XYZ file of C-alpha atoms in Angstrom:
769
model
C 6.753 -28.325 37.211
C 5.007 -25.041 36.404
C 4.679 -24.292 40.116
C 8.449 -24.472 40.555
C 8.989 -22.483 37.362
C 6.761 -19.622 38.562
C 8.487 -19.551 41.941
C 11.825 -19.234 40.135
C 10.381 -16.424 37.994
C 9.368 -14.509 41.118
C 12.834 -14.923 42.622
C 14.501 -13.700 39.397
C 11.983 -11.008 38.588
C 14.550 -8.189 38.352
C 16.342 -10.045 35.571
C 13.054 -10.711 33.841
C 12.090 -7.029 34.010
C 15.441 -6.091 32.502
C 15.231 -8.672 29.714
C 11.663 -7.659 28.854
C 12.677 -4.000 28.743
C 15.611 -4.687 26.400
C 13.561 -6.862 24.014
C 10.792 -4.247 23.929
C 13.179 -1.365 23.194
C 14.847 -3.391 20.435
C 11.450 -4.245 18.935
C 10.356 -0.596 19.049
C 13.472 0.406 17.114
C 12.447 -1.930 14.268
C 8.765 -0.920 14.226
C 9.641 2.286 12.358
C 10.573 0.179 9.317
C 6.980 -0.957 8.790
C 4.926 0.455 5.928
C 1.509 -0.341 4.487
C 2.151 -1.407 0.890
C 0.186 -3.521 -1.588
C 2.748 -5.602 -3.463
C 1.277 -7.865 -6.185
C 4.161 -10.288 -5.685
C 3.068 -10.716 -2.055
C -0.640 -11.001 -2.772
C -0.842 -13.089 -5.947
C -0.409 -16.858 -6.475
C 2.728 -16.748 -8.586
C 2.296 -20.209 -10.124
C -1.134 -19.459 -11.605
C -1.021 -18.983 -15.414
C -2.742 -15.597 -15.182
C -0.067 -14.340 -12.795
C 2.831 -16.073 -14.575
C 1.848 -14.067 -17.675
C 2.719 -10.874 -15.810
C 6.394 -11.086 -16.799
C 5.537 -11.351 -20.522
C 3.026 -8.522 -20.219
C 5.570 -6.238 -18.571
C 8.771 -7.113 -20.430
C 7.376 -7.629 -23.948
C 4.461 -5.187 -24.091
C 5.490 -2.770 -21.319
C 2.065 -3.065 -19.658
C 1.865 -2.131 -15.982
C -0.971 -1.030 -13.690
C -2.739 2.011 -15.157
C -3.995 5.339 -13.846
C -6.825 7.010 -15.781
C -7.571 10.729 -15.538
C -10.716 11.971 -17.299
C -11.464 15.647 -17.947
C -14.795 17.057 -19.117
C -16.475 20.493 -19.120
C -19.045 20.925 -16.352
C -21.557 22.563 -18.702
C -23.416 20.667 -21.397
C -21.361 22.434 -24.041
C -18.763 20.476 -26.051
C -15.112 20.710 -25.123
C -13.175 23.855 -25.830
C -9.544 24.915 -25.984
C -9.431 25.316 -22.191
C -10.364 21.644 -21.656
C -7.776 20.476 -24.177
C -5.209 22.723 -22.518
C -5.823 21.010 -19.179
C -5.520 17.573 -20.817
C -2.234 18.616 -22.388
C -0.800 19.980 -19.138
C -1.818 16.814 -17.240
C -0.235 14.692 -19.966
C 3.001 16.685 -19.926
C 3.082 16.623 -16.119
C 2.612 12.858 -15.950
C 5.289 12.354 -18.603
C 7.879 13.681 -16.154
C 6.428 11.923 -13.081
C 8.631 9.455 -11.242
C 7.968 5.831 -12.213
C 5.957 6.570 -15.368
C 6.270 4.074 -18.255
C 6.450 6.704 -20.972
C 5.682 4.422 -23.911
C 2.244 3.716 -22.391
C 1.267 7.366 -21.781
C -1.768 7.872 -23.981
C -4.018 10.889 -24.481
C -5.143 13.242 -27.212
C -2.002 15.272 -26.553
C 0.529 12.454 -26.152
C 3.151 11.803 -28.809
C 2.101 8.198 -29.448
C -1.616 8.844 -30.074
C -1.731 9.176 -33.856
C -4.459 9.169 -36.463
C -4.073 7.251 -39.725
C -5.265 9.155 -42.807
C -5.196 8.517 -46.537
C -2.530 10.209 -48.693
C -1.608 10.287 -52.352
C 1.286 7.893 -51.906
C -0.366 5.644 -49.321
C -1.304 6.867 -45.836
C 0.101 9.286 -43.321
C 0.242 9.260 -39.540
C -0.798 12.461 -37.747
C -0.391 13.007 -33.999
C -3.645 14.310 -32.538
C -1.692 16.875 -30.560
C -0.756 18.739 -33.772
C -4.399 19.583 -34.497
C -5.667 20.442 -31.007
C -6.264 24.013 -32.183
C -8.375 22.776 -35.130
C -11.656 21.418 -33.677
C -13.144 20.342 -37.007
C -9.990 18.532 -38.106
C -9.691 16.843 -34.683
C -13.306 15.677 -34.910
C -12.664 14.331 -38.411
C -9.620 12.365 -37.309
C -11.540 10.801 -34.407
C -14.347 9.765 -36.758
C -11.854 8.136 -39.132
C -9.993 6.290 -36.325
C -12.584 4.457 -34.199
C -9.921 2.569 -32.228
C -9.350 5.742 -30.175
C -13.029 6.278 -29.467
C -13.994 5.342 -25.889
C -10.311 4.954 -25.033
C -8.971 8.534 -25.025
C -12.174 10.356 -26.018
C -15.775 9.609 -25.093
C -18.412 8.855 -27.705
C -20.048 12.259 -27.230
C -16.608 13.942 -27.617
C -17.021 15.784 -24.288
C -14.654 13.834 -22.031
C -10.973 13.173 -22.663
C -8.877 10.581 -20.880
C -5.199 10.466 -20.002
C -3.933 6.917 -19.448
C -0.613 6.489 -17.665
C 1.060 3.309 -16.461
C 3.583 3.156 -13.628
C 6.288 0.861 -12.357
C 5.572 -0.495 -8.852
C 6.819 1.786 -6.089
C 8.514 0.344 -2.983
C 6.370 2.704 -0.901
C 3.150 1.491 -2.511
C 0.524 2.823 -4.873
C -0.570 5.516 -2.432
C 2.883 7.053 -2.948
C 2.248 7.149 -6.715
C -1.136 8.780 -6.129
C 0.460 11.337 -3.852
C 3.008 12.286 -6.522
C 0.499 12.694 -9.354
C -2.231 14.366 -7.292
C -0.484 17.731 -7.435
C -0.324 17.495 -11.240
C -4.034 16.699 -11.455
C -5.352 18.946 -8.693
C -3.875 22.141 -10.096
C -6.156 21.726 -13.125
C -9.332 21.455 -11.076
C -11.595 24.504 -11.186
C -15.245 25.468 -11.619
C -15.162 24.928 -15.399
C -14.262 21.229 -15.519
C -14.874 17.986 -13.680
C -11.906 15.638 -13.277
C -12.255 11.978 -12.324
C -9.479 9.521 -11.516
C -9.588 5.713 -11.618
C -7.680 2.658 -12.806
C -5.752 -0.012 -10.951
C -3.214 2.429 -9.511
C -5.984 4.630 -8.115
C -7.977 1.768 -6.569
C -4.931 0.098 -4.997
C -3.667 3.439 -3.712
C -7.040 4.220 -2.131
C -7.128 0.784 -0.500
C -3.664 1.430 0.974
C -4.861 4.760 2.365
C -7.942 3.127 3.899
C -5.765 0.362 5.349
C -3.561 3.007 6.979
C -6.540 3.850 9.203
C -5.263 1.010 11.391
C -2.934 3.577 12.979
C -6.075 5.201 14.425
C -8.243 2.104 14.798
C -5.699 0.103 16.846
C -5.667 2.620 19.757
C -9.481 2.718 19.624
C -9.476 -1.088 19.834
C -7.195 -0.922 22.893
C -9.576 1.507 24.599
C -12.616 -0.647 23.817
C -10.907 -3.817 25.021
C -9.881 -1.958 28.184
C -13.465 -0.870 28.868
C -14.701 -4.451 28.564
C -11.976 -5.696 30.902
C -12.648 -2.978 33.454
C -16.348 -3.836 33.440
C -15.466 -7.514 33.840
C -12.948 -7.210 36.709
C -13.867 -3.816 38.184
C -10.224 -3.218 39.069
C -7.301 -1.353 37.572
C -5.198 -4.515 37.562
C -7.989 -6.176 35.577
C -7.823 -3.281 33.146
C -4.099 -2.776 32.738
C -2.459 -6.182 33.128
C -4.162 -7.925 30.159
C -3.534 -4.808 28.052
C 0.111 -4.850 29.138
C 0.461 -8.411 27.848
C -1.359 -7.498 24.637
C 0.696 -4.392 23.926
C 4.028 -6.026 24.704
C 3.196 -8.961 22.414
C 2.112 -6.499 19.710
C 5.322 -4.485 19.945
C 7.419 -7.640 19.810
C 5.706 -9.035 16.725
C 5.689 -5.702 14.864
C 9.373 -5.353 15.676
C 9.985 -8.847 14.318
C 8.109 -7.917 11.112
C 10.166 -4.755 10.729
C 13.428 -6.595 11.396
C 12.534 -9.266 8.829
C 11.716 -6.629 6.191
C 8.029 -7.473 5.869
C 5.331 -4.924 5.039
C 1.761 -4.568 6.165
C -0.938 -4.632 3.501
C -4.704 -4.659 3.251
C -4.823 -8.330 4.246
C -2.408 -8.544 7.172
C -2.884 -4.997 8.488
C -5.455 -6.398 10.927
C -2.693 -8.447 12.588
C -2.164 -5.853 15.374
C -5.788 -5.991 16.553
C -5.828 -9.775 16.352
C -2.682 -10.053 18.490
C -4.085 -7.527 20.956
C -7.244 -9.581 21.292
C -5.617 -13.020 21.536
C -2.939 -11.884 23.987
C -5.507 -10.144 26.174
C -7.621 -13.299 26.066
C -4.904 -15.525 27.532
C -4.112 -12.860 30.120
C -7.776 -12.733 31.175
C -7.884 -16.475 31.865
C -4.840 -16.272 34.123
C -6.013 -13.084 35.843
C -9.491 -14.480 36.476
C -7.953 -17.522 38.139
C -5.523 -15.314 40.071
C -8.411 -13.412 41.658
C -10.182 -16.683 42.547
C -7.036 -18.081 44.155
C -6.269 -14.820 45.953
C -9.773 -14.666 47.452
C -9.533 -18.313 48.524
C -6.156 -17.787 50.184
C -7.296 -14.653 52.022
C -10.346 -16.514 53.295
C -8.003 -19.178 54.690
C -6.244 -16.512 56.751
C -3.135 -15.810 54.675
C -1.596 -12.335 54.785
C -2.036 -10.107 51.708
C 1.609 -10.468 50.615
C 1.678 -14.236 51.130
C -1.695 -14.682 49.435
C -0.536 -12.539 46.520
C 2.591 -14.625 45.884
C 0.819 -17.929 46.315
C -2.087 -16.810 44.088
C 0.381 -15.931 41.341
C 1.977 -19.367 41.607
C -1.342 -21.221 41.850
C -3.020 -19.414 38.940
C -0.168 -20.048 36.517
C 0.465 -23.530 37.882
C -3.155 -24.643 37.498
C -4.099 -22.843 34.276
C -0.675 -22.472 32.690
C -0.392 -25.838 30.974
C -3.813 -25.435 29.432
C -2.952 -21.895 28.408
C 0.205 -23.236 26.781
C -1.778 -25.937 25.011
C -4.471 -23.493 23.859
C -1.827 -21.009 22.717
C 0.134 -23.637 20.815
C -3.042 -24.854 19.115
C -3.971 -21.270 18.200
C -0.459 -20.605 16.912
C -0.542 -23.842 14.927
C -3.877 -22.787 13.422
C -2.407 -19.529 12.194
C 0.910 -21.044 11.175
C -1.044 -23.526 9.075
C -1.839 -20.586 6.790
C 1.646 -21.123 5.364
C 0.078 -23.760 3.103
C -1.438 -20.872 1.147
C 0.525 -20.069 -1.977
C -0.280 -16.396 -1.449
C 2.690 -14.826 0.307
C 0.741 -12.157 2.192
C -1.454 -14.852 3.760
C 1.665 -16.733 4.807
C 3.011 -13.536 6.367
C -0.254 -13.028 8.249
C -0.170 -16.596 9.572
C 3.497 -16.552 10.573
C 3.433 -13.297 12.472
C 0.099 -13.927 14.152
C 1.505 -17.241 15.335
C 4.631 -15.465 16.562
C 2.431 -12.929 18.344
C 0.547 -15.665 20.199
C 3.777 -17.360 21.227
C 5.090 -13.991 22.415
C 1.966 -13.534 24.535
C 2.508 -16.985 26.084
C 6.095 -16.153 26.938
C 5.062 -12.845 28.510
C 2.275 -14.478 30.541
C 4.635 -17.148 31.838
C 7.501 -14.815 32.767
C 6.958 -11.068 32.880
C 3.366 -11.043 34.155
C 3.923 -13.402 37.141
C 6.980 -11.330 38.039
C 4.965 -8.115 37.756
C 1.929 -9.369 39.709
C 4.176 -10.617 42.514
C 5.801 -7.159 42.703
C 2.573 -5.130 42.639
C 0.659 -4.238 45.758
C -1.856 -7.002 46.649
C -5.422 -6.189 45.607
C -7.971 -4.949 48.157
C -9.950 -7.648 49.939
C -12.807 -8.193 50.250
C -13.595 -6.208 47.091
C -17.246 -5.564 46.428
C -16.641 -5.143 42.719
C -15.786 -8.823 42.453
C -19.071 -9.878 43.950
C -21.870 -11.037 41.679
C -22.916 -8.265 39.360
C -24.548 -7.378 36.095
C -24.721 -8.855 32.689
C -21.966 -11.471 32.979
C -23.529 -13.309 35.898
C -26.964 -13.120 34.308
C -25.634 -14.813 31.152
C -23.788 -17.498 33.128
C -26.890 -18.195 35.222
C -28.990 -18.678 32.087
C -26.423 -21.078 30.590
C -26.206 -23.051 33.848
C -29.978 -23.437 33.828
C -30.053 -24.239 30.120
C -27.268 -26.828 29.968
C -28.973 -29.823 31.683
C -31.911 -29.597 29.229
C -32.202 -30.471 25.560
C -32.457 -26.835 24.592
C -28.761 -26.377 23.669
C -28.888 -29.293 21.247
C -32.148 -28.183 19.645
C -30.996 -24.570 19.324
C -27.604 -25.339 17.782
C -29.058 -27.986 15.467
C -31.612 -25.535 14.063
C -29.158 -22.642 13.928
C -26.535 -24.747 12.147
C -29.125 -25.876 9.597
C -29.976 -22.259 8.801
C -26.255 -21.448 8.528
C -25.644 -24.361 6.153
C -28.410 -23.102 3.870
C -26.748 -19.680 3.827
C -23.319 -21.204 3.224
C -24.652 -22.846 0.070
C -25.157 -19.352 -1.364
C -21.607 -18.078 -0.775
C -20.071 -16.368 -3.787
C -16.303 -16.523 -4.227
C -15.166 -13.207 -5.576
C -12.152 -10.912 -5.521
C -12.778 -7.354 -6.649
C -10.715 -4.302 -5.776
C -13.764 -2.099 -6.276
C -15.874 -4.237 -3.974
C -13.587 -3.461 -1.038
C -14.815 0.139 -1.190
C -18.360 1.370 -0.567
C -20.266 2.591 -3.613
C -20.428 6.147 -2.227
C -16.672 6.597 -1.809
C -14.894 9.083 -4.048
C -12.898 6.342 -5.751
C -16.027 4.351 -6.669
C -17.998 7.426 -7.782
C -15.222 8.622 -10.086
C -14.686 5.108 -11.407
C -18.386 4.968 -12.338
C -18.142 8.343 -14.131
C -15.264 7.130 -16.298
C -16.869 3.731 -16.880
C -20.057 5.379 -18.147
C -18.199 7.472 -20.726
C -15.402 5.143 -21.772
C -14.927 1.481 -22.569
C -13.803 0.565 -19.054
C -11.339 1.525 -16.350
C -9.562 -1.841 -16.270
C -8.306 -4.268 -18.886
C -7.902 -7.972 -19.473
C -5.009 -8.801 -21.780
C -5.000 -11.678 -24.259
C -1.441 -12.407 -25.419
C -0.694 -14.452 -28.517
C 2.574 -16.179 -29.350
C 2.762 -17.493 -32.923
C 6.122 -19.182 -32.320
C 7.885 -17.502 -35.267
C 8.957 -14.052 -36.387
C 6.351 -12.225 -38.513
C 3.790 -14.790 -37.379
C 1.305 -12.096 -36.343
C 1.185 -10.818 -39.946
C -0.349 -14.092 -41.127
C -3.903 -13.614 -42.469
C -5.245 -16.587 -40.486
C -3.824 -15.168 -37.259
C -5.231 -11.692 -37.952
C -8.590 -13.219 -38.860
C -8.539 -15.115 -35.567
C -7.763 -11.914 -33.668
C -10.637 -10.149 -35.432
C -13.074 -12.985 -34.607
C -11.940 -12.998 -30.979
C -12.435 -9.243 -30.632
C -15.897 -9.219 -32.155
C -16.966 -12.185 -30.035
C -15.746 -10.661 -26.759
C -17.366 -7.289 -27.493
C -20.773 -9.000 -27.479
C -20.394 -9.843 -23.751
C -22.211 -7.319 -21.520
C -19.602 -5.578 -19.397
C -16.909 -5.630 -22.095
C -16.609 -2.082 -23.407
C -14.100 -2.404 -26.229
C -11.183 -4.399 -27.555
C -8.077 -3.010 -29.262
C -5.315 -4.911 -31.069
C -2.837 -4.625 -33.927
C -5.652 -5.804 -36.182
C -7.483 -2.489 -35.576
C -4.452 -0.528 -36.730
C -4.024 -2.710 -39.817
C -7.723 -2.390 -40.692
C -7.450 1.401 -40.536
C -4.266 1.333 -42.640
C -5.973 -0.829 -45.253
C -8.977 1.519 -45.318
C -6.768 4.605 -45.678
C -4.886 2.956 -48.553
C -8.214 2.333 -50.332
C -9.754 5.772 -50.324
C -11.462 5.428 -46.906
C -13.995 3.008 -48.353
C -16.173 1.459 -45.624
C -15.775 -2.033 -47.090
C -11.975 -1.707 -46.903
C -12.011 -1.630 -43.074
C -10.749 -5.239 -42.947
C -7.466 -6.931 -42.079
C -4.949 -7.389 -44.939
C -5.417 -10.673 -46.789
C -1.712 -11.444 -47.237
C 1.300 -11.535 -44.951
C 3.240 -9.333 -47.367
C 0.567 -6.631 -47.403
C 0.418 -6.532 -43.594
C 4.215 -6.219 -43.546
C 4.134 -3.323 -46.018
C 1.552 -1.472 -43.951
C 3.582 -1.860 -40.759
C 6.725 -0.687 -42.581
C 4.909 2.388 -43.888
C 3.627 3.150 -40.392
C 7.123 2.904 -38.907
C 8.391 5.345 -41.556
C 5.571 7.858 -40.999
C 5.007 7.348 -37.274
C 7.050 5.669 -34.571
C 7.402 1.890 -34.021
C 7.012 2.446 -30.251
C 3.438 3.622 -30.880
C 2.475 -0.044 -31.318
C 4.662 -1.434 -28.539
C 1.629 -2.264 -26.373
C 0.140 -4.385 -29.157
C 3.011 -6.153 -30.877
C 6.628 -7.065 -30.200
C 9.639 -5.994 -32.237
C 9.830 -9.221 -34.292
C 6.036 -9.477 -34.874
C 6.002 -12.874 -33.179
C 3.758 -11.875 -30.302
C 0.618 -9.775 -30.163
C -1.454 -8.332 -27.325
C -5.204 -7.723 -27.339
C -6.561 -5.227 -24.794
C -10.026 -6.100 -23.568
C -11.434 -3.081 -21.704
C -13.970 -4.088 -19.049
C -16.405 -2.101 -16.926
C -16.596 -4.796 -14.242
C -13.825 -6.474 -12.263
C -15.690 -9.245 -10.405
C -13.714 -12.476 -10.696
C -16.641 -14.648 -11.902
C -17.241 -12.152 -14.720
C -13.562 -12.139 -15.742
C -13.465 -15.939 -15.702
C -16.579 -15.929 -17.890
C -14.806 -13.654 -20.393
C -11.747 -15.925 -20.344
C -13.869 -19.031 -20.976
C -15.668 -17.305 -23.856
C -12.301 -16.279 -25.298
C -11.052 -19.858 -25.111
C -14.145 -21.082 -26.974
C -13.628 -18.542 -29.777
C -9.891 -19.226 -29.951
C -10.509 -22.943 -30.295
C -12.649 -22.339 -33.382
C -11.064 -19.248 -34.983
C -7.377 -19.187 -34.072
C -4.715 -21.402 -35.733
C -3.818 -24.314 -33.470
C -0.106 -23.415 -33.401
C -0.774 -20.104 -31.638
C -0.200 -20.098 -27.882
C -2.630 -17.914 -25.908
C -2.143 -16.459 -22.427
C -4.265 -14.158 -20.278
C -3.092 -11.466 -17.891
C -3.726 -8.085 -16.309
C -4.952 -6.880 -12.937
C -8.464 -8.269 -13.309
C -7.085 -11.651 -14.394
C -4.803 -11.704 -11.365
C -7.812 -11.193 -9.082
C -9.525 -14.090 -10.849
C -6.421 -16.204 -10.197
C -6.864 -15.460 -6.490
C -10.382 -16.820 -6.792
C -9.310 -20.161 -8.192
C -6.398 -20.671 -5.791
C -8.437 -19.610 -2.786
C -11.059 -22.335 -3.170
C -8.434 -25.064 -3.154
C -6.300 -23.569 -0.388
C -9.216 -22.583 1.847
C -10.657 -26.106 1.899
C -7.213 -27.548 2.557
C -6.614 -24.945 5.256
C -9.853 -25.742 7.106
C -9.072 -29.459 7.003
C -5.540 -28.865 8.252
C -6.597 -26.618 11.133
C -9.282 -29.112 12.104
C -6.725 -31.924 12.145
C -4.272 -29.844 14.199
C -6.929 -28.993 16.790
C -8.223 -32.551 16.992
C -4.795 -34.142 17.410
C -3.482 -31.513 19.837
C -6.588 -31.562 22.043
C -6.675 -35.351 21.962
C -3.067 -35.535 23.119
C -3.613 -32.887 25.774
C -6.501 -34.747 27.416
C -5.404 -38.202 26.203
C -8.842 -38.747 24.668
C -10.253 -38.764 21.132
C -13.597 -37.766 22.628
C -11.966 -34.642 24.087
C -10.454 -33.824 20.696
C -13.898 -34.075 19.115
C -15.389 -31.888 21.859
C -12.855 -29.148 21.209
C -13.551 -29.297 17.471
C -17.337 -29.143 17.790
C -17.814 -25.434 18.602
C -15.119 -24.541 16.089
C -16.857 -26.389 13.267
C -20.135 -24.716 14.227
C -18.352 -21.349 14.103
C -16.893 -22.003 10.645
C -20.326 -23.022 9.342
C -21.873 -19.906 10.895
C -19.312 -17.655 9.272
C -19.912 -19.157 5.860
C -23.640 -18.877 6.534
C -23.268 -15.165 7.278
C -21.274 -14.714 4.073
C -24.114 -16.298 2.130
C -27.054 -14.640 3.876
C -25.519 -11.150 3.859
C -24.074 -11.497 0.337
C -20.553 -10.830 1.566
C -18.023 -12.244 -0.910
C -15.539 -14.922 0.076
C -12.266 -13.188 -0.735
C -8.787 -12.995 0.754
C -9.719 -10.902 3.843
C -12.866 -12.885 4.667
C -11.179 -16.225 3.944
C -8.747 -15.636 6.814
C -11.563 -15.547 9.354
C -11.927 -19.330 9.543
C -8.328 -19.579 10.730
C -8.895 -16.725 13.186
C -12.070 -18.311 14.568
C -10.464 -21.721 15.025
C -7.219 -20.279 16.374
C -8.947 -18.151 19.005
C -12.025 -20.292 19.609
C -10.054 -23.414 20.498
C -9.068 -21.658 23.728
C -12.642 -21.592 24.990
C -13.196 -25.318 24.650
C -9.848 -26.219 26.226
C -10.345 -23.939 29.235
C -13.914 -25.217 29.779
C -12.929 -28.903 29.624
C -9.879 -28.496 31.849
C -11.779 -26.507 34.473
C -14.745 -28.910 34.449
C -12.363 -31.818 34.978
C -10.743 -30.011 37.912
C -14.060 -29.045 39.530
C -15.504 -32.532 39.023
C -12.670 -33.980 41.098
C -13.178 -31.336 43.773
C -16.975 -31.157 44.073
C -19.076 -33.033 41.497
C -22.334 -31.406 42.625
C -21.139 -27.914 41.793
C -18.768 -28.744 38.934
C -20.963 -27.191 36.239
C -21.723 -23.905 38.022
C -18.156 -23.412 39.248
C -16.744 -24.186 35.781
C -19.004 -21.697 34.057
C -18.575 -19.092 36.765
C -14.801 -19.386 36.509
C -13.471 -20.399 33.092
C -16.835 -19.811 31.418
C -17.070 -16.220 32.572
C -13.462 -15.637 31.515
C -14.359 -16.979 28.056
C -17.162 -14.433 27.860
C -14.731 -11.671 28.819
C -12.362 -12.814 26.076
C -15.092 -13.138 23.442
C -16.417 -9.681 24.263
C -12.902 -8.210 24.234
C -12.071 -9.704 20.836
C -15.464 -8.694 19.438
C -15.254 -5.063 20.535
C -11.575 -4.884 19.567
C -12.412 -5.917 16.040
C -15.569 -3.841 16.302
C -13.288 -0.812 16.018
C -12.854 -1.786 12.373
C -16.550 -1.118 11.918
C -15.675 2.572 12.246
C -13.696 2.367 9.003
C -16.557 3.849 7.011
C -16.294 3.338 3.284
C -13.843 0.436 3.549
C -15.940 -2.697 3.437
C -12.988 -5.058 3.957
C -12.535 -3.687 7.498
C -16.253 -3.733 8.242
C -16.602 -7.327 7.041
C -13.844 -8.336 9.460
C -15.532 -6.457 12.309
C -18.835 -8.265 11.734
C -17.477 -11.736 11.037
C -14.911 -11.822 13.853
C -17.480 -10.602 16.385
C -19.883 -13.278 15.180
C -17.175 -15.953 15.309
C -16.177 -15.065 18.854
C -19.679 -15.135 20.296
C -20.736 -18.261 18.398
C -17.621 -20.202 19.433
C -17.858 -18.972 23.053
C -21.559 -19.724 23.513
C -21.290 -23.043 21.685
C -18.400 -24.049 23.967
C -20.177 -22.874 27.120
C -23.500 -24.546 26.358
C -22.617 -27.695 24.382
C -19.405 -28.933 25.985
C -20.648 -29.047 29.614
C -23.921 -30.565 28.407
C -22.087 -33.339 26.554
C -19.678 -33.925 29.431
C -22.567 -34.279 31.876
C -24.448 -36.699 29.656
C -21.612 -38.939 28.494
C -19.185 -38.545 31.447
C -16.179 -39.738 29.382
C -13.388 -41.597 31.110
C -10.753 -38.925 30.590
C -12.573 -36.726 33.121
C -11.668 -39.140 35.903
C -8.145 -39.936 34.759
C -5.567 -37.948 36.678
C -2.402 -36.822 34.961
C 0.928 -36.319 36.720
C 0.479 -32.525 36.739
C -2.901 -32.820 38.389
């Protein structure tokens, strides 16, 4: 059937050229809509309690992702008026910035940063900004109000912080950084050092690093082209697989743009993956085309006749296995839709679409193009035995009949399993960046002087108005804060209880023993009423709601590793169980909690994903060859590859996070091709010449598998040039490893097992054969 289909394609090639041109132009018109944006809604598991709390955190307490700007004099001298002037100008500039949540803007010069002091008739509230020209008075107010220490001023009083929170921007966090950079940069000079951090900064930097794909993708194309040219030693061998790859890439990016999807740090590698997979299928067909063309010329056919017949024969003989391998690969990626995380679903859907696009191109446009091109030169010396590829194939041919493949892979898998047992599951925005990058260095500077650049939020709901004023609730909040502050890595906690303690102390002559929460609901209510009369109720909006039913505790942390955050949450739950009234509902939220939610969801989904992909491959391969043994053979190198990848994660201390978790699907999706092509070619050669079945299989399909593995490896190797961005470099290492492990496992184990067991399906002829 495929033979007739390809002949029809050649006859109608003008129409196929026209259709391909129109689809490509349409796709290009939609590519301009693509942007690299990190959208928490896309990335986070929305059903997880930590993420579900986001709506309460934003609507009730106005908490969004924060940007922190810290200013300090470069000399060892204390701050002076010039430093405070810079802080004030940065604060005023950010106040007018697009997207700022003004009620959260906090600094020594912001309107809502106020000191509580004793007065004859109670206490008074004094904005710090009114005493910036009075150093002694400012120092006195900081000493009397410890809740602002290590939040907007460092303990040594040398560094001042400006904290600003922003609404999400449709163009991403890099767009926010771009807008505020001009405000910050104009204050930089030789007298001060300015550091920037916070969730907005880290996410914006990650977006900027991810945008390197615009440069890395062309580098990947060049590297893949060099491998293909070395493999085929012809310009057709160079350009035709790249033509398939680039057309498939344009089509899928156009589909993403048309559907309104964005690229982010997790699916931004989709272009290189599609390039590699599409080129891989094209290589298998092209390798067979050259074999068929040489055979036909040796039989005396003319160049034009041999060219047409070689096109038909290559697609006819390899096409159905290419279709099967492509469908299995697409199914592997489409199975990522079981992930709750939307960005992972997007990655899976569009990678699957890219593979299907490559299949369509290889079955239509490429046969039409090859039949139209000038026949290749013959005989061509470049296609004679040469170099590294033949040396590798010769070693595998010699190795396969022995026990060495089984011994090697058994030992290697054992070592990998031991490494896999040490894998740490961890999502950390900081960990995506190298420690020497500007973002990490400045984050460390702020962390060392303040209580932490990120926050975990503990939200309380008492279920009734004025419930937060209850003494037992306030006592529970106080116990929770003191307990959490004992955990290494927690810098400070701030809540409404801290404000009430300071109010109570100011009302009692600043006595040290009066720095306690009010002991009656009425007294707490009076203090809050006095504050609202002297200050502004919005000053406390981040800590309490309008009806005093809900409260928010900010837990500033210096670390954002998910295991650490989960440890803090578990400790909080233990304290709450003992110290907090049982009728108080507690929820956790914030950027670091959302990363921890990814951790928990990923373990469940990743295991389910691996099982699902394995089942898809087993069933599809079994149906293709009508043999359960064949299904198991196809799965074997893929399982070895998955184990190896987890082993590398463990041995190299690379965390299992969202980017690295996708590699199992990539390895299975791409690696299944190798096993299918090897089995199908061995079956064909066994029927033709049993004595040379092994060598001809490895020299044909086996060598093509090596070309593909090398192409994918060097294509992803381009990501290794993304210095400073560890997420890209992890992908470069792990994908290269996965490709070579799956290719060499397929080339050495599958022929060895077929030769030893000689399963019945090898001798069963299908209708197509």
